[in-house]
Short mmCIF file of C-alpha atoms in Angstrom, two decimals:
data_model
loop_
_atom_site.label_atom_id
_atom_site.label_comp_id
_atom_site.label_asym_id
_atom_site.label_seq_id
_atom_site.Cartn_x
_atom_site.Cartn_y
_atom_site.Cartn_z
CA UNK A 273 0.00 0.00 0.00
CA UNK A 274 1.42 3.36 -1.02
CA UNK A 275 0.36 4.57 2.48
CA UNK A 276 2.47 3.00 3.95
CA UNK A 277 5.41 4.46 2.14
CA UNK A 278 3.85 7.85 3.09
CA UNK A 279 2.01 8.83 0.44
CA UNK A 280 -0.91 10.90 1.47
CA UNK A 281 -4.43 11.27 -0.41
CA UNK A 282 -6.00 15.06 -1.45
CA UNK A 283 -6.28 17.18 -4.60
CA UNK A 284 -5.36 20.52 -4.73
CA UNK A 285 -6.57 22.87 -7.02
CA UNK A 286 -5.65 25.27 -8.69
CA UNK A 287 -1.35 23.95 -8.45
CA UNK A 288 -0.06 21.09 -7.71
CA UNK A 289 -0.65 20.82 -3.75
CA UNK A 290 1.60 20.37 -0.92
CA UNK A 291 1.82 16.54 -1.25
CA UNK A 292 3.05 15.86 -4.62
CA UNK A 293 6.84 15.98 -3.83
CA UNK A 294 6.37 13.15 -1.29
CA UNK A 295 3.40 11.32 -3.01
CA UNK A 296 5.83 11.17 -5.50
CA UNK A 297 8.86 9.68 -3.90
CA UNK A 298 6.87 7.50 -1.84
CA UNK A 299 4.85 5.55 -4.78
CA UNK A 300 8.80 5.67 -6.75
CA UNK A 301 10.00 3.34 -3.70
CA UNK A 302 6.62 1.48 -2.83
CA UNK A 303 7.48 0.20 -6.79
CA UNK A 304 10.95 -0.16 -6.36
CA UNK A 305 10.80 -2.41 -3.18
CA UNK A 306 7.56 -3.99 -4.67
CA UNK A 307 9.41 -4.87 -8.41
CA UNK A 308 12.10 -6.51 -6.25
CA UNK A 309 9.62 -8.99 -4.16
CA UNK A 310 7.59 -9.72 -7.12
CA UNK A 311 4.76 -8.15 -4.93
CA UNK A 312 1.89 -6.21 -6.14
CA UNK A 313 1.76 -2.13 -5.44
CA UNK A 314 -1.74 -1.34 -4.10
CA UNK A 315 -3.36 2.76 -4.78
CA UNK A 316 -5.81 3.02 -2.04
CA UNK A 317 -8.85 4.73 -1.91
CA UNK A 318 -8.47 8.47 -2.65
CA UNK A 319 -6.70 10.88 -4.87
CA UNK A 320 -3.08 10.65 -4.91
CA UNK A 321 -0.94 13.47 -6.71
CA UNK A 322 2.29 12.64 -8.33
CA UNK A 323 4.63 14.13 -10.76
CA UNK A 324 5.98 11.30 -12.69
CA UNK A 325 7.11 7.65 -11.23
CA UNK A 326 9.03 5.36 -13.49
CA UNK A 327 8.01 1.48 -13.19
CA UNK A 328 10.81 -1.15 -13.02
CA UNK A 329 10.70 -4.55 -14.60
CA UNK A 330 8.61 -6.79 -12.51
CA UNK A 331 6.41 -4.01 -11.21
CA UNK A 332 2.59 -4.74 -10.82
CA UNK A 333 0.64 -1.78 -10.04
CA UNK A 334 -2.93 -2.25 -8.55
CA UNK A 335 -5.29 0.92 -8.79
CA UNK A 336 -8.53 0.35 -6.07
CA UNK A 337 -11.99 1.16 -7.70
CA UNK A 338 -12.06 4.31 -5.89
CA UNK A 339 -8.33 5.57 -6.33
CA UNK A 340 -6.00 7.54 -8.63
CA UNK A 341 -3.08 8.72 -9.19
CA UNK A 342 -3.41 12.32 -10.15
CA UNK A 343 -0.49 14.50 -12.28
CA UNK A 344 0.53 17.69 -10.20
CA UNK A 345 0.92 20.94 -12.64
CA UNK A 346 4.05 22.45 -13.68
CA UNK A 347 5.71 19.65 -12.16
CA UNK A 348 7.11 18.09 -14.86
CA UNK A 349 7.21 17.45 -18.45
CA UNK A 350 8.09 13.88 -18.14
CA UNK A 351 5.56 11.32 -18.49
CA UNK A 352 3.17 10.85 -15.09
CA UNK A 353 3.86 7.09 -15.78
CA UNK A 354 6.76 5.95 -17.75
CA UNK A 355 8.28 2.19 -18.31
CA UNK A 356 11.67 2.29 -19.77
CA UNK A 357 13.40 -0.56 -21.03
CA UNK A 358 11.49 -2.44 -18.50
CA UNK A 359 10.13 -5.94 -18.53
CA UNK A 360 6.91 -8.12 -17.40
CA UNK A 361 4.67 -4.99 -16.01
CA UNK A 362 0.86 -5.02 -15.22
CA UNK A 363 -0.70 -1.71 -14.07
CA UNK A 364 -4.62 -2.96 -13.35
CA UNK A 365 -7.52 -2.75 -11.42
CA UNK A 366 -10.76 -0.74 -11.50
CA UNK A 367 -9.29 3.06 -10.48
CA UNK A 368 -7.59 5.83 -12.63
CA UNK A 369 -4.94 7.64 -14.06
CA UNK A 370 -5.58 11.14 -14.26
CA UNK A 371 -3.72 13.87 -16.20
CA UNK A 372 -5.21 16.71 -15.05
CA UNK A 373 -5.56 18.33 -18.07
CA UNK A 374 -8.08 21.35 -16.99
CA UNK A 375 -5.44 22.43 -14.91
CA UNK A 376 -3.24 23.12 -18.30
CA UNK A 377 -5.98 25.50 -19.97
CA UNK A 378 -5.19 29.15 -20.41
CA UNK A 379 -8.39 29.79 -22.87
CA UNK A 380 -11.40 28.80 -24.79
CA UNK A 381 -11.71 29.59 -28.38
CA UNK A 382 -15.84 29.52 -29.26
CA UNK A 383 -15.40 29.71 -32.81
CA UNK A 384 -13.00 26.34 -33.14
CA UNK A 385 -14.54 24.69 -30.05
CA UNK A 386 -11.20 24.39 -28.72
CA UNK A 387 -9.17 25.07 -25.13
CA UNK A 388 -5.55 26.62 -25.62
CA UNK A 389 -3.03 25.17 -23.16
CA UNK A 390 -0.99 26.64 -21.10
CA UNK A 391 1.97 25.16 -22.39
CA UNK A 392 3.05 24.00 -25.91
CA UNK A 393 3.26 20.57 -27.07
CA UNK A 394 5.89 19.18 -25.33
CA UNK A 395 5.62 21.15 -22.34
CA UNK A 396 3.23 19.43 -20.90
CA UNK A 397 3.43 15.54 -19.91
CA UNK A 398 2.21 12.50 -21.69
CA UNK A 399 0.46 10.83 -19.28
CA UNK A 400 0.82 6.78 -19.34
CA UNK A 401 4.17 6.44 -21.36
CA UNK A 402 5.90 2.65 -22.19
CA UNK A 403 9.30 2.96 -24.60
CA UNK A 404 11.62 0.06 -25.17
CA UNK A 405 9.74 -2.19 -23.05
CA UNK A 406 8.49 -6.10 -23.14
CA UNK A 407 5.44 -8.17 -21.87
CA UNK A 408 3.39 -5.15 -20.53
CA UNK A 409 -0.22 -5.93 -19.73
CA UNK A 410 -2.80 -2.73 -19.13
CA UNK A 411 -5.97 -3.82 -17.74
CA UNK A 412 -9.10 -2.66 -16.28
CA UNK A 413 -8.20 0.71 -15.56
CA UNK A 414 -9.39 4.28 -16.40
CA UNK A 415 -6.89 6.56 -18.34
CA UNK A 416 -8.08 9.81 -18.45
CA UNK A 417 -7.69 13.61 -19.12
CA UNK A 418 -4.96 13.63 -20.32
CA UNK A 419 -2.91 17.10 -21.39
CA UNK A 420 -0.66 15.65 -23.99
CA UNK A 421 -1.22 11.58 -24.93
CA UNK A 422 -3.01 9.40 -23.15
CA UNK A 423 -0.73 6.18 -23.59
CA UNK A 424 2.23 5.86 -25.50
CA UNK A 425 3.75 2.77 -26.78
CA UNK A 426 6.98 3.45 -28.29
CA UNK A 427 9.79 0.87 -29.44
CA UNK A 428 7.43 -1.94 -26.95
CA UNK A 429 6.71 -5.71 -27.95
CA UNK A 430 4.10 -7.73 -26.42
CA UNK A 431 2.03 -4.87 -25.34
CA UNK A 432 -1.91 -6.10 -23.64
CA UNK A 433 -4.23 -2.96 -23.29
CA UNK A 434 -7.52 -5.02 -21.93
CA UNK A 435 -10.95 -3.36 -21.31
CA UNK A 436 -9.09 0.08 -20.44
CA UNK A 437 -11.08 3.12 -20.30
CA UNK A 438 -9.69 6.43 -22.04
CA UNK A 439 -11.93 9.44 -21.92
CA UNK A 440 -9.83 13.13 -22.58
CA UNK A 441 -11.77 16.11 -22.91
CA UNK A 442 -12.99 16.90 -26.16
CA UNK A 443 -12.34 20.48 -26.55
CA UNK A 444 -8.64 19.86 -25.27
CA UNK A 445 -5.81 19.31 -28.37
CA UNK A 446 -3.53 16.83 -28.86
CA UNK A 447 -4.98 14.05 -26.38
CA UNK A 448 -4.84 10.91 -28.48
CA UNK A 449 -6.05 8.01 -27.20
CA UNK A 450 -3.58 5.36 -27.97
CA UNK A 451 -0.47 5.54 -30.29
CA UNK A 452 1.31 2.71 -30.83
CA UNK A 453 4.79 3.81 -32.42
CA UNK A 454 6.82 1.17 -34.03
CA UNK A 455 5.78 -1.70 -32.12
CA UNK A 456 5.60 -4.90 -32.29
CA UNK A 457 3.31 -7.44 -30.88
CA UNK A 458 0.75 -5.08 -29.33
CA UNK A 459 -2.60 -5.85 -28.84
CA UNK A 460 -5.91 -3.95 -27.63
CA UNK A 461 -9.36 -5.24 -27.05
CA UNK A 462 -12.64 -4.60 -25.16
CA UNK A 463 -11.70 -0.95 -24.47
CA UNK A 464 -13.23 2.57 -24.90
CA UNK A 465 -11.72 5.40 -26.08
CA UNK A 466 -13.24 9.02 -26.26
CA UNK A 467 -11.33 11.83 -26.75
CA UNK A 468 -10.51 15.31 -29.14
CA UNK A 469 -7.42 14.37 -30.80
CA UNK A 470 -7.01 11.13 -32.70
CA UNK A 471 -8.34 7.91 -31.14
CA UNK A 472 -5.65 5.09 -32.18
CA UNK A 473 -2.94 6.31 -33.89
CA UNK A 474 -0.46 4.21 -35.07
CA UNK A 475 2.77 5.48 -36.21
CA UNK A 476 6.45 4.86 -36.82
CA UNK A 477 9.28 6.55 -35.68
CA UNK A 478 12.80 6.56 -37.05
CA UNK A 479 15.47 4.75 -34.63
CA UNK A 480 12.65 2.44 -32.83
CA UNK A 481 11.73 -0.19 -35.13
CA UNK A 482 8.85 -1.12 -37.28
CA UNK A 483 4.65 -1.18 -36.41
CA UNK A 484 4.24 -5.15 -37.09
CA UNK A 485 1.67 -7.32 -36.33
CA UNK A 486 -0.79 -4.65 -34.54
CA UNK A 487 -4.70 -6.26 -33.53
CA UNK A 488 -7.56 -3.61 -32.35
CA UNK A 489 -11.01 -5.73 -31.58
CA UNK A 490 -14.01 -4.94 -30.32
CA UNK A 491 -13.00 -1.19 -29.04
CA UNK A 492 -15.27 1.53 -29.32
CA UNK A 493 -13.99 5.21 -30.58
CA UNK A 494 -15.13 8.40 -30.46
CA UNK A 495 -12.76 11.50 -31.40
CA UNK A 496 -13.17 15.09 -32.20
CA UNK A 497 -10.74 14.59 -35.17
CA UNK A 498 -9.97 11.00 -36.54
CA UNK A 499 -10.96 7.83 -34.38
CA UNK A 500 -8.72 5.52 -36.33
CA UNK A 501 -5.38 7.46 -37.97
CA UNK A 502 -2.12 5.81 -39.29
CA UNK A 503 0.80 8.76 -39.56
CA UNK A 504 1.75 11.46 -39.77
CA UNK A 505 4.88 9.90 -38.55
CA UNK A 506 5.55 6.49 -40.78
CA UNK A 507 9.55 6.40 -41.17
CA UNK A 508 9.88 3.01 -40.99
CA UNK A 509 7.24 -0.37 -42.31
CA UNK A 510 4.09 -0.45 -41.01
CA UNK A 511 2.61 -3.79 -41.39
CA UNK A 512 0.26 -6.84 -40.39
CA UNK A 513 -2.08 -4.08 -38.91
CA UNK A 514 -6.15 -5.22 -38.29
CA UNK A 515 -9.00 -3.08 -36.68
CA UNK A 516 -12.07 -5.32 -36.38
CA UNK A 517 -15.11 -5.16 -34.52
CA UNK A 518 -15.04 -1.58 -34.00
CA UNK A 519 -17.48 0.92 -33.73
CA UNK A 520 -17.02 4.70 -34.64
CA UNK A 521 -19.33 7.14 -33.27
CA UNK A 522 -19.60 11.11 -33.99
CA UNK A 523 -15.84 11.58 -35.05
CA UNK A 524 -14.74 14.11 -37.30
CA UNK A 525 -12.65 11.28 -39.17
CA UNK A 526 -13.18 7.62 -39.31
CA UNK A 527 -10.71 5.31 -40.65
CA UNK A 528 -7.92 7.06 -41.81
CA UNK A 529 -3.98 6.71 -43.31
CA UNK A 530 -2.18 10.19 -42.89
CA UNK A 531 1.39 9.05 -44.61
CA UNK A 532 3.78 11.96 -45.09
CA UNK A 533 7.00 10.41 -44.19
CA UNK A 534 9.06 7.57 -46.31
CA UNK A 535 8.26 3.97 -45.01
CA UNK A 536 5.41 1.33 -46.06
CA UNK A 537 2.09 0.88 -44.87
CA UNK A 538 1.36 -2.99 -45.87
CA UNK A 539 -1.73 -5.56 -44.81
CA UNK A 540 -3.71 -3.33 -43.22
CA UNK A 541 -7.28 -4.52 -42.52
CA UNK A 542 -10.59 -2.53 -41.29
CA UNK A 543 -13.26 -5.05 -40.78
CA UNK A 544 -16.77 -5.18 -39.43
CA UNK A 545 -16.43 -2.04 -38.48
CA UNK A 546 -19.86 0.93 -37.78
CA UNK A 547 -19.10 4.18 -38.43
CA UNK A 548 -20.55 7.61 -37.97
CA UNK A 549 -18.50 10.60 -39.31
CA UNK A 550 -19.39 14.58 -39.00
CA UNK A 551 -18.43 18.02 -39.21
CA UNK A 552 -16.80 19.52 -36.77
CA UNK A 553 -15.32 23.44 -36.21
CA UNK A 554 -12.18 23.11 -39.53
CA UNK A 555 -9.60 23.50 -36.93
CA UNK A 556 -9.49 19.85 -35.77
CA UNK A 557 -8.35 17.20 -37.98
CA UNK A 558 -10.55 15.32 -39.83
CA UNK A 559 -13.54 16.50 -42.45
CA UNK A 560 -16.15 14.07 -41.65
CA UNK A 561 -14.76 11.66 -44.05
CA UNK A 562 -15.08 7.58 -43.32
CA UNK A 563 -12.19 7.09 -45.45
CA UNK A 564 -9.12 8.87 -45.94
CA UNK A 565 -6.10 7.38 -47.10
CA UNK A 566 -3.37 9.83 -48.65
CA UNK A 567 0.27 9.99 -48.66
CA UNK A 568 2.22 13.24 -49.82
CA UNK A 569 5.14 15.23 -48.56
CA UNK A 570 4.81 17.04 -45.10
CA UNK A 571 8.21 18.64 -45.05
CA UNK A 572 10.91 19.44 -48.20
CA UNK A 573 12.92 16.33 -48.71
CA UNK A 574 10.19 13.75 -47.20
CA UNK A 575 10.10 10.65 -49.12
CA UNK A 576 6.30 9.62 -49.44
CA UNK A 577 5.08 6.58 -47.94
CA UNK A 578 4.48 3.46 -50.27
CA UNK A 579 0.98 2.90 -49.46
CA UNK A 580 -0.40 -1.40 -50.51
CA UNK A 581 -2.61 -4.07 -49.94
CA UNK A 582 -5.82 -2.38 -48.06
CA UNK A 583 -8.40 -4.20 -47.11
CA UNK A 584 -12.43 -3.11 -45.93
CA UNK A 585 -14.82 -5.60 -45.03
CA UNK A 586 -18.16 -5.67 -43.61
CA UNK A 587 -18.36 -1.61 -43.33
CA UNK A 588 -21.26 0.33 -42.51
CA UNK A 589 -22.21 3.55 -41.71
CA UNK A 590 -23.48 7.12 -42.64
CA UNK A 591 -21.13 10.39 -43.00
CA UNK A 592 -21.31 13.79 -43.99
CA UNK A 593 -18.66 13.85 -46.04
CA UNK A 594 -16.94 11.18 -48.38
CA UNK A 595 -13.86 9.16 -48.56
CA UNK A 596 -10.47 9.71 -50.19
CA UNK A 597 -8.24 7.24 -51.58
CA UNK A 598 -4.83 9.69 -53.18
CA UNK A 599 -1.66 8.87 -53.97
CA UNK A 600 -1.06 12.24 -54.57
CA UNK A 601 3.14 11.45 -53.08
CA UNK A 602 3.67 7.80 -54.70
CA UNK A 603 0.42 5.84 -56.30
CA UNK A 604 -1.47 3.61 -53.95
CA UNK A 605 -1.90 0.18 -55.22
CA UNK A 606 -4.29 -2.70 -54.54
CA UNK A 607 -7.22 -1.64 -52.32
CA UNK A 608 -10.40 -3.94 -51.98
CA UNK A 609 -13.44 -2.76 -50.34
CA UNK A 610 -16.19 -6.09 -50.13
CA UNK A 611 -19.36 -5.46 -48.00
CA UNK A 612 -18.75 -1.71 -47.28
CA UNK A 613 -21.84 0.74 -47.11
CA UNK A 614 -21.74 4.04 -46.92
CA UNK A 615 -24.76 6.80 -46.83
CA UNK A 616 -23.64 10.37 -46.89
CA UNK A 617 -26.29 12.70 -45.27
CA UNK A 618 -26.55 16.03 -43.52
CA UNK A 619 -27.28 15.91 -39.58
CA UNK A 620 -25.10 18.13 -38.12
CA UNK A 621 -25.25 21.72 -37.43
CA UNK A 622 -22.26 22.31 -38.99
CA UNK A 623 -23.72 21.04 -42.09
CA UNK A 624 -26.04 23.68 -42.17
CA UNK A 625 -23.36 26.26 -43.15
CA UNK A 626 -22.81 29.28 -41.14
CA UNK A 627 -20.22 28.04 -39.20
CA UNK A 628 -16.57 28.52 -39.54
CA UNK A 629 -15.19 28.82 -43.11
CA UNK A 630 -12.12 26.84 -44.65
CA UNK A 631 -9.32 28.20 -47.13
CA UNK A 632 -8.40 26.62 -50.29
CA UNK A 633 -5.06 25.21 -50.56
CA UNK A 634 -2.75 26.97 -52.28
CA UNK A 635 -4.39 30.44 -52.04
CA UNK A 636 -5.80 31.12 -48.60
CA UNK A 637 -9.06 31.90 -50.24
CA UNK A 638 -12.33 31.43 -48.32
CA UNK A 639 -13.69 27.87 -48.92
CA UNK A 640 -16.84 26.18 -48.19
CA UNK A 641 -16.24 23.27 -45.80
CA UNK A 642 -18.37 20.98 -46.96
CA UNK A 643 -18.01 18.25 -49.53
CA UNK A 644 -13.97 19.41 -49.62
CA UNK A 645 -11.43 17.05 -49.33
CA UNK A 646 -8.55 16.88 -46.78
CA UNK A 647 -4.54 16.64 -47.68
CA UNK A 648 -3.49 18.14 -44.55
CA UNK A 649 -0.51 18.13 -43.71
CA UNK A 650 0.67 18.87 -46.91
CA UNK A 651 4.20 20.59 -48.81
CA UNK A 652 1.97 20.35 -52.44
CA UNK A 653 -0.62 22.64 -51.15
CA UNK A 654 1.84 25.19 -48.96
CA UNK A 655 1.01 26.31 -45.51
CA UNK A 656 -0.59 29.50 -46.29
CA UNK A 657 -3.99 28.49 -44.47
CA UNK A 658 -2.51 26.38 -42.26
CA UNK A 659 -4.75 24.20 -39.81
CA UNK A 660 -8.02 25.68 -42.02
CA UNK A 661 -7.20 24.07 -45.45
CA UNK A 662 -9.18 22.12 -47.84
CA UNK A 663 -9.57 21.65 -51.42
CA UNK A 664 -12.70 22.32 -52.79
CA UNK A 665 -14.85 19.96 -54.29
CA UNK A 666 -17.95 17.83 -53.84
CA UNK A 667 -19.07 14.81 -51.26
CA UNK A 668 -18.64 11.80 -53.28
CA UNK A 669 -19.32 8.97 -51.40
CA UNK A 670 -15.60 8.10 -53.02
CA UNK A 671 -12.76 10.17 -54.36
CA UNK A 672 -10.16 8.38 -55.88
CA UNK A 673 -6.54 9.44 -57.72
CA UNK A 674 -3.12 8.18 -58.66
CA UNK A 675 -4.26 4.88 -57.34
CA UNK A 676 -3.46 1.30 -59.16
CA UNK A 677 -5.85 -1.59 -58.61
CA UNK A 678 -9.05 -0.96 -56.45
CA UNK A 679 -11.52 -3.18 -56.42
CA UNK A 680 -15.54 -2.81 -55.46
CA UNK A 681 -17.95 -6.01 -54.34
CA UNK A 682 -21.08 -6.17 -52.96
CA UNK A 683 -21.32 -2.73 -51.71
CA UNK A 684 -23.44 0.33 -51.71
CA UNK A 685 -23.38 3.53 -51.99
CA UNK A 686 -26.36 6.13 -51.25
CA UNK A 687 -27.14 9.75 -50.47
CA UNK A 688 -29.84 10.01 -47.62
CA UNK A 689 -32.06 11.87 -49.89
CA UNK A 690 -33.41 12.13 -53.36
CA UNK A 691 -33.17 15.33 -53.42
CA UNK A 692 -29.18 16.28 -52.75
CA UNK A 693 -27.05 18.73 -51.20
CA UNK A 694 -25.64 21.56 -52.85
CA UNK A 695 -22.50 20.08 -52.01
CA UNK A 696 -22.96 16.27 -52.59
CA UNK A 697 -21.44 14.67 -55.48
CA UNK A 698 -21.51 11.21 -57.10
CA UNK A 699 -20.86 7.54 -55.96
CA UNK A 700 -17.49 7.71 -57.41
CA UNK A 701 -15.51 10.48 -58.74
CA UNK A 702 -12.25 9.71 -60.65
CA UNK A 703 -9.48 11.95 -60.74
CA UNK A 704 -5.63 11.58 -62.41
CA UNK A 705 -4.42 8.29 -62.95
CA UNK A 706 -6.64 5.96 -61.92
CA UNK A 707 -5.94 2.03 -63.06
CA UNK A 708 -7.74 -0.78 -62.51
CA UNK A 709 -10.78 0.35 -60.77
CA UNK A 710 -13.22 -2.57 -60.75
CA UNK A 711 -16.51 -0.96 -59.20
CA UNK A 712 -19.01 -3.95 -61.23
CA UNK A 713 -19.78 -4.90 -57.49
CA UNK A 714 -21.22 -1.65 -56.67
CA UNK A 715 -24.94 -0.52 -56.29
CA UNK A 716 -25.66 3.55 -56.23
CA UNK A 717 -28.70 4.98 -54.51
CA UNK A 718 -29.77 8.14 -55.33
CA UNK A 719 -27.11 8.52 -57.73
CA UNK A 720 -26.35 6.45 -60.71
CA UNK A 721 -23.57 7.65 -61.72
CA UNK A 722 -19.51 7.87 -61.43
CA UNK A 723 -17.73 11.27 -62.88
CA UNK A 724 -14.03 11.96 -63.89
CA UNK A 725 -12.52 15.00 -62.31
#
């Protein structure tokens, strides 16, 4: 029992409190001492606040339904929680991790929906952190608030993260879920995830390794900007990668492949997944679109991703925008979608119009949000609107260019309503250098027909 090392329960606010320093140094030993007898650390009933504790090989934290550790402001920039090169850990139980992360707002921005932190990225702490580490198992526990990521799984193999809760405010940036960062082995089920910044969010980071054989099941996701996003960071091979059993609910992106670094993105598989995708304030990333796979240059001398061998089966859902298969950096080849529908409709009240506007890429010009597509972050289009830019165009259910080999079965594509949109397009719309597209499998509703762009 931390206790009995001295730590003592309370939450200050606003600051840190007067019991962090020793809260801090007494859960440090409580896991040293407990590492070394192979005996489990026990979190107590009550609110504990810490600044950041590293875990040994051989720890075994236990969090008690009613306790938490909590991260004490302007502490520290290091993670709250942080394995490195560690071995055989298990942090579990029914209580929480807390980051904390209304203590790191300065502001509130009505027109993007959005707080502003107090500190920039990278001033403020990831909160669950794992790097270079083996045979971790996360289970049972509440992750939450966060003011930078939620968990972190960097350079890990044979990673468990088992019926974990992650909820992060959803006006607060940059509070992903989970990103597992070349990785191998890792493995998350049965968990819930609902937060502003991108849900899971795999990625791969030069120096630690490849993202290989990577399983997400039966997880629900909910994100202000995309639940499900591969990048921006993909340095190295990302491969051997299936979501199934997922359900999406009112994200701003759903499933999603953000390459704009050299590396390749191979075997990847959505399946059974339910989606529902809408508009949120332009800001956030994401642009209500299901489907969004693109690779292109982020920064002079990036070498796009190689983008290959997609798969979607058994998808269903409605969005307000469409999807977006571009190989706009280095053509995307052999994507099958079998099983997949797809209604795009108009729910939100951002769909209404009146809301904040977009700029075009490339000219900073006022844009109308709706039915444009996405490249952010992107070199091609320049950074002249920044966070706010789109391309124009129309909501087809699917945008495709500079993509080799995509093939169409037993699917369906519909508008909601005879009568469409300003702003809606077609089923398909082709753009530059499109080969082998097989869409014979496809049904339209409301719209018969495909259009080259």
């Amino acid at each position: 029992d931390i206790r009995n090392f001295g730590a003592i329960p309370g939450r200050a606010r606003p600051g840190p409190g007067p019991n962090w320093g020793g809260n801090t140094v007494a859960v440090q030993e409580a896991l040293r001492q407990g590492a070394a007898a192979r005996q489990c650390v026990l979190v107590s009933e009550g609110e504990y606040m810490i600044s950041s504790v590293t875990l040994p090989s051989n720890a075994h934290l236990v969090l008690s339904l009613n306790g938490a550790l909590v991260a004490a402001v302007n502490t520290s920039t290091a993670p709250v929680i942080y394995a490195l090169n560690s071995s055989n850990i298990t942090i579990e139980g029914g209580g929480q991790i807390n980051g904390a992360a209304e203590d790191y707002i300065a502001s509130y921005d009505p027109v993007d929906n959005r707080f502003q932190p107090s500190a920039p990225d990278g001033g403020r702490p990831r909160l669950v952190k794992l790097e270079r580490s083996r045979g971790v198992v996360i289970r049972g526990v509440e992750i939450r608030n966060a003011s930078d990521w939620h968990l972190h799984i960097q350079g890990c193999a044979g990673v468990l993260v088992d019926g974990v809760t992650i909820r992060g405010d959803s006006r607060f940036p940059n509070n992903d879920g989970v990103d597992p960062d070349s990785s191998q082995d890792v493995t998350i089920v049965n968990s819930v995830i609902d937060v502003a910044d991108d849900g899971v969010c795999p990625k791969a980071t030069a120096g630690y390794g490849p993202v290989r054989n990577l399983l997400v099941r039966n997880c629900t996701i909910r994100s202000k900007s995309h639940a499900i996003k591969f990048g921006t960071n993909t340095d190295t091979e990302m491969s051997n990668i299936t979501f199934d059993q997922i359900t999406i609910l009112d994200s701003n992106g759903g499933m999603s492949i953000q390459a704009r670094s050299g590396g390749l993105i191979t075997n990847v598989t959505w399946s059974n997944v339910q989606f529902e995708t809408r508009y949120e304030a332009p800001r956030w990333w994401g642009n209500a679109d299901w489907l969004s796979i693109t690779n292109d240059q982020r920064n002079p001398g990036d070498i796009p991703a190689q983008i290959s061998n997609i798969r979607l089966v058994n998808i269903t859902g409605r969005t307000e925008n469409g999807g977006v298969i571009s190989g706009r950096g280095l053509v995307v080849t052999n994507v099958s979608l079998h099983n997949v529908s797809v209604t795009v409709g108009a729910w939100s009240n951002y769909s209404t119009g009146g809301g904040p506007t977009c700029r075009e890429s490339g000219t900073g010009a006022e844009v109308d949000c709706r039915g444009s597509r996405d490249y952010r972050p992107s070199l091609t289009d320049g950074q002249l609107c920044g966070h706010y830019c789109r391309t124009a165009g129309e909501a087809n259910v699917l945008f495709v260019e500079n993509v080799t080999g995509v093939e169409i079965t037993n699917s369906t594509f519909a508008f909601s309503a005879a009568v469409k949109k300003s702003w809606w397009g077609s089923c398909i719309a082709i753009g530059a250098s499109v080969r082998g597209l097989d869409r014979s499998g496809l049904a339209c509703v409301n719209e018969t027909q495909s259009v080259v762009v």
